[in-house]
Each structure stands twice: as C-alpha cells, then as structure tokens.
Amino acid sequence: AQTVTQSQPEMSVQEAETVTLSCTYDTSESDYYLFWYKQPPSRQMILVIRQEAYKQQNATENRFSVNFQKAAKSFSLKISDSQLGDAAMYFCAYRAQKNAGGTSYGKLTFGQGTILTVHP
Amino acid sequence: KAGVTQTPRYLIKTRGQQVTLSCSPISGHRSVSWYQQTPGQGLQFLFEYFSETQRNKGNFPGRFSGRQFSNSRSEMNVSTLELGDSALYLCASSWTGFTNTEAFFGQGTRLTVV
C-alpha cells in the first residue's frame, strides 16, 4: 500500500521569505501523480501544484515550486515570497496511475499535513 | 461555474442515529469521492462513485455507505453513529476519477456525534 509522510507538523515563515515543506512517499509503482493541496480555515481543499512522476522537470506555479526526487521518493514544496494568505494546512497527496482492480479510482492518499504560519 | 457544494455544513447527531450527507459536484463532473478527515487519522478515502456505480472503496465498516444519482449528485450515509464518527467529511468531484483529472473539493460537512 502507498503511504505519504509529512514529517513537519508545523512550520512558520516571515512574510516575503521562502519556506520549504517536506514530503516523502512510498510506492512500488513507477507511474503516479503527486499533489500539494492547501486547506485554509475555510476547510476547502485547494490544489496548489501537481507533478507527474514520468516528468523529470519540476512543476512550478507562480510562487510555488516542487523539488521532485523520484529515486529518493521525495516531493517538497517551496513557497517563495510568502504572503499572509498562504497560511493554511498543506497536504501532500499521491494518486496511482495504474488502476489494477479498480483500486485507484478517485483515491488520493494524503500525508498528515503541515500547518504553515506566516508572520507579518 | 459553481463549485462543489456540500450540505449541510454542520450536523450534530446522537450516538446510534443515522445521518445522510449530500454532495453536488461541479456541472459535468461524473466522479464523486468521499473522504473523512479527523485530527488523529487525517484524511482517509471512503469511496468513489461514477455514473451511479461505486468503483472504489476504502477500509471503512459497512455502516458507511453511499450512492450516486443520475445527475451525479451523491449522498453518503452513516448508520448507528459512534462517537468516533465525529469528523469533517469532504467530497471531491472530477470529470472521470482517473489520475490525470483534477479533483475539486467542497467545503465539507462537520459532523459531531454526542
């Protein structure tokens, strides 16, 4: 079974600074997708960034970028120029690409989350 | 375009009762997945429906069930509620539920069992 681990329960950063959130995962699959989701106090999960495992290039979305190390099964999120609105719980998630036995339909496996605080 | 809508937002129920939660996906989305979020267990996958059929199921007891209607709206039902069922229940919709389609989440239903 796939597992996702976020070893940092809480992180903090000063406004305008850069912060990196860590995530490791375990899978025997070679093809899969990795995601970072943000959950603000409103509770709605918002997709921040997505990485396809077959792509070597790290994904980037404006101030958000990832460091994807497939061999090490590591997937960290870097937030540059942090803003007060970035404060939230961040979840790393895994989704398998192959769908043997229908076990992948609609299923995301999440890490435990990292609470990010942004100080003005 | 309207997002994923979950109703009600908050529920308080008594042990032993049953509860039904509703999720209306984004228009055109045919896949709906349900998740339970608790401080102790985090986010756990309950089940996924596509075109009125359950295609995938997580490791939850049979007290947790769901269904999907022809308009893709989904309901989940929890019978014989236990204190441990207190959680935030999130639903997510996507076009197909396949890996290359983004899942959009609702704001969740906060269930408290007393």
Short mmCIF file of N, CA, C and O in Angstrom, two decimals, chain A residues 33 37 39 42-45 47 50 91 95-97 102-108 110 112, chain B residues 9-10 33 35 37 41 43 45 48 55-56 88 97-103 105 107-108:
data_model
loop_
_atom_site.label_atom_id
_atom_site.label_comp_id
_atom_site.label_asym_id
_atom_site.label_seq_id
_atom_site.Cartn_x
_atom_site.Cartn_y
_atom_site.Cartn_z
N TYR A 33 0.95 10.21 -9.74
CA TYR A 33 0.87 11.66 -9.66
C TYR A 33 1.04 12.07 -8.20
O TYR A 33 0.59 11.37 -7.29
N TYR A 37 -1.91 20.07 -1.74
CA TYR A 37 -3.18 20.76 -1.52
C TYR A 37 -3.03 21.69 -0.33
O TYR A 37 -2.29 21.43 0.62
N GLN A 39 -5.29 23.72 2.63
CA GLN A 39 -6.60 23.77 3.30
C GLN A 39 -6.60 24.95 4.27
O GLN A 39 -6.09 24.86 5.38
N SER A 42 -11.19 27.96 6.00
CA SER A 42 -12.50 27.72 5.39
C SER A 42 -12.75 26.23 5.13
O SER A 42 -13.86 25.83 4.81
N ARG A 43 -11.69 25.42 5.28
CA ARG A 43 -11.74 23.96 5.17
C ARG A 43 -11.73 23.43 3.74
O ARG A 43 -11.62 22.23 3.54
N GLN A 44 -11.89 24.30 2.75
CA GLN A 44 -11.93 23.80 1.38
C GLN A 44 -10.53 23.49 0.89
O GLN A 44 -9.64 24.33 0.94
N MET A 45 -10.34 22.27 0.39
CA MET A 45 -9.05 21.84 -0.14
C MET A 45 -8.85 22.47 -1.52
O MET A 45 -9.71 22.35 -2.39
N LEU A 47 -6.13 22.78 -4.78
CA LEU A 47 -4.93 22.24 -5.40
C LEU A 47 -3.92 23.36 -5.62
O LEU A 47 -4.23 24.38 -6.21
N ARG A 50 0.78 20.19 -9.09
CA ARG A 50 0.72 18.78 -9.43
C ARG A 50 1.99 18.38 -10.17
O ARG A 50 2.52 19.16 -10.96
N PHE A 91 -1.24 19.74 2.52
CA PHE A 91 -1.23 18.29 2.42
C PHE A 91 -0.53 17.85 1.15
O PHE A 91 -0.78 18.38 0.06
N ARG A 95 -1.49 9.81 -6.00
CA ARG A 95 -2.52 9.06 -6.72
C ARG A 95 -1.82 8.14 -7.71
O ARG A 95 -1.00 8.58 -8.50
N ALA A 96 -2.17 6.87 -7.67
CA ALA A 96 -1.58 5.90 -8.60
C ALA A 96 -2.12 6.15 -10.00
O ALA A 96 -3.21 6.67 -10.18
N GLN A 97 -1.33 5.80 -11.00
CA GLN A 97 -1.78 5.95 -12.37
C GLN A 97 -2.45 4.67 -12.86
O GLN A 97 -3.49 4.72 -13.49
N GLY A 102 -9.36 -1.66 -10.05
CA GLY A 102 -10.20 -0.51 -9.69
C GLY A 102 -9.82 0.15 -8.39
O GLY A 102 -10.59 0.93 -7.84
N THR A 103 -8.61 -0.10 -7.91
CA THR A 103 -8.24 0.42 -6.60
C THR A 103 -7.77 1.86 -6.64
O THR A 103 -7.48 2.44 -5.60
N SER A 104 -7.67 2.44 -7.82
CA SER A 104 -7.17 3.81 -7.89
C SER A 104 -8.23 4.82 -8.22
O SER A 104 -7.99 6.01 -8.11
N TYR A 105 -9.41 4.37 -8.63
CA TYR A 105 -10.44 5.31 -8.99
C TYR A 105 -10.71 6.29 -7.86
O TYR A 105 -11.07 5.91 -6.76
N GLY A 106 -10.53 7.58 -8.19
CA GLY A 106 -10.92 8.64 -7.26
C GLY A 106 -10.17 8.69 -5.96
O GLY A 106 -10.49 9.48 -5.09
N LYS A 107 -9.13 7.87 -5.79
CA LYS A 107 -8.50 7.77 -4.48
C LYS A 107 -7.20 8.55 -4.42
O LYS A 107 -6.26 8.29 -5.17
N LEU A 108 -7.16 9.50 -3.50
CA LEU A 108 -5.93 10.21 -3.15
C LEU A 108 -5.48 9.71 -1.78
O LEU A 108 -6.30 9.56 -0.88
N PHE A 110 -3.28 10.81 1.34
CA PHE A 110 -2.76 12.05 1.89
C PHE A 110 -1.75 11.82 3.00
O PHE A 110 -1.82 10.83 3.73
N GLN A 112 -0.13 13.58 6.63
CA GLN A 112 -0.81 14.08 7.82
C GLN A 112 -0.97 15.59 7.83
O GLN A 112 -1.69 16.13 8.67
N ARG B 9 -23.63 22.07 6.21
CA ARG B 9 -22.27 22.41 6.61
C ARG B 9 -21.94 21.86 7.99
O ARG B 9 -20.80 21.49 8.27
N TYR B 10 -22.94 21.83 8.85
CA TYR B 10 -22.74 21.34 10.22
C TYR B 10 -23.90 20.43 10.62
O TYR B 10 -25.04 20.67 10.22
N SER B 33 -15.89 11.49 -5.04
CA SER B 33 -15.20 10.74 -3.99
C SER B 33 -15.50 11.35 -2.64
O SER B 33 -15.73 12.55 -2.54
N TYR B 35 -14.22 11.61 1.54
CA TYR B 35 -13.12 11.47 2.47
C TYR B 35 -13.58 11.84 3.88
O TYR B 35 -14.42 12.72 4.06
N GLN B 37 -12.05 13.29 7.44
CA GLN B 37 -10.89 13.97 7.99
C GLN B 37 -11.03 14.11 9.50
O GLN B 37 -11.99 14.72 9.98
N GLN B 41 -6.56 10.55 12.53
CA GLN B 41 -6.34 9.70 11.36
C GLN B 41 -6.06 10.48 10.08
O GLN B 41 -5.70 9.88 9.06
N LEU B 43 -6.74 12.44 6.64
CA LEU B 43 -7.70 12.30 5.54
C LEU B 43 -7.70 10.86 5.05
O LEU B 43 -6.67 10.35 4.62
N PHE B 45 -9.77 7.97 2.60
CA PHE B 45 -10.67 7.73 1.48
C PHE B 45 -11.80 6.79 1.88
O PHE B 45 -11.54 5.70 2.45
N GLU B 48 -15.67 5.98 -3.93
CA GLU B 48 -15.81 6.78 -5.14
C GLU B 48 -16.95 6.25 -5.98
O GLU B 48 -17.12 5.03 -6.11
N ARG B 55 -17.12 2.47 -7.65
CA ARG B 55 -15.98 1.85 -8.32
C ARG B 55 -14.85 1.52 -7.36
O ARG B 55 -14.00 0.69 -7.66
N ASN B 56 -14.82 2.20 -6.22
CA ASN B 56 -13.69 2.01 -5.32
C ASN B 56 -14.16 2.26 -3.91
O ASN B 56 -15.06 3.09 -3.68
N LEU B 88 -14.77 15.79 9.87
CA LEU B 88 -15.12 16.60 8.71
C LEU B 88 -15.20 15.65 7.52
O LEU B 88 -14.25 14.91 7.25
N GLY B 97 -12.46 10.73 -12.55
CA GLY B 97 -11.87 10.00 -11.44
C GLY B 97 -10.56 9.34 -11.78
O GLY B 97 -9.95 8.69 -10.95
N PHE B 98 -10.12 9.52 -13.03
CA PHE B 98 -8.83 8.96 -13.41
C PHE B 98 -7.71 9.86 -12.90
O PHE B 98 -7.93 11.01 -12.55
N THR B 99 -6.51 9.35 -12.96
CA THR B 99 -5.40 10.04 -12.32
C THR B 99 -5.06 11.38 -12.95
O THR B 99 -4.52 12.25 -12.29
N ASN B 100 -5.37 11.57 -14.23
CA ASN B 100 -4.95 12.80 -14.86
C ASN B 100 -6.01 13.88 -14.83
O ASN B 100 -5.92 14.86 -15.54
N THR B 101 -7.03 13.68 -14.02
CA THR B 101 -8.05 14.72 -13.89
C THR B 101 -8.02 15.28 -12.48
O THR B 101 -7.96 14.55 -11.51
N GLU B 102 -8.09 16.59 -12.40
CA GLU B 102 -8.01 17.25 -11.11
C GLU B 102 -9.27 17.02 -10.30
O GLU B 102 -10.38 17.03 -10.83
N ALA B 103 -9.10 16.83 -9.01
CA ALA B 103 -10.22 16.69 -8.08
C ALA B 103 -10.48 18.03 -7.43
O ALA B 103 -9.56 18.69 -6.94
N PHE B 105 -12.60 19.97 -4.44
CA PHE B 105 -13.22 19.64 -3.17
C PHE B 105 -14.29 20.64 -2.77
O PHE B 105 -14.20 21.84 -3.09
N GLN B 107 -16.50 22.26 0.68
CA GLN B 107 -16.07 22.82 1.96
C GLN B 107 -16.30 21.87 3.12
O GLN B 107 -15.90 22.15 4.24
N GLY B 108 -16.96 20.77 2.84
CA GLY B 108 -17.11 19.75 3.86
C GLY B 108 -18.34 19.90 4.73
O GLY B 108 -18.97 20.96 4.81
#
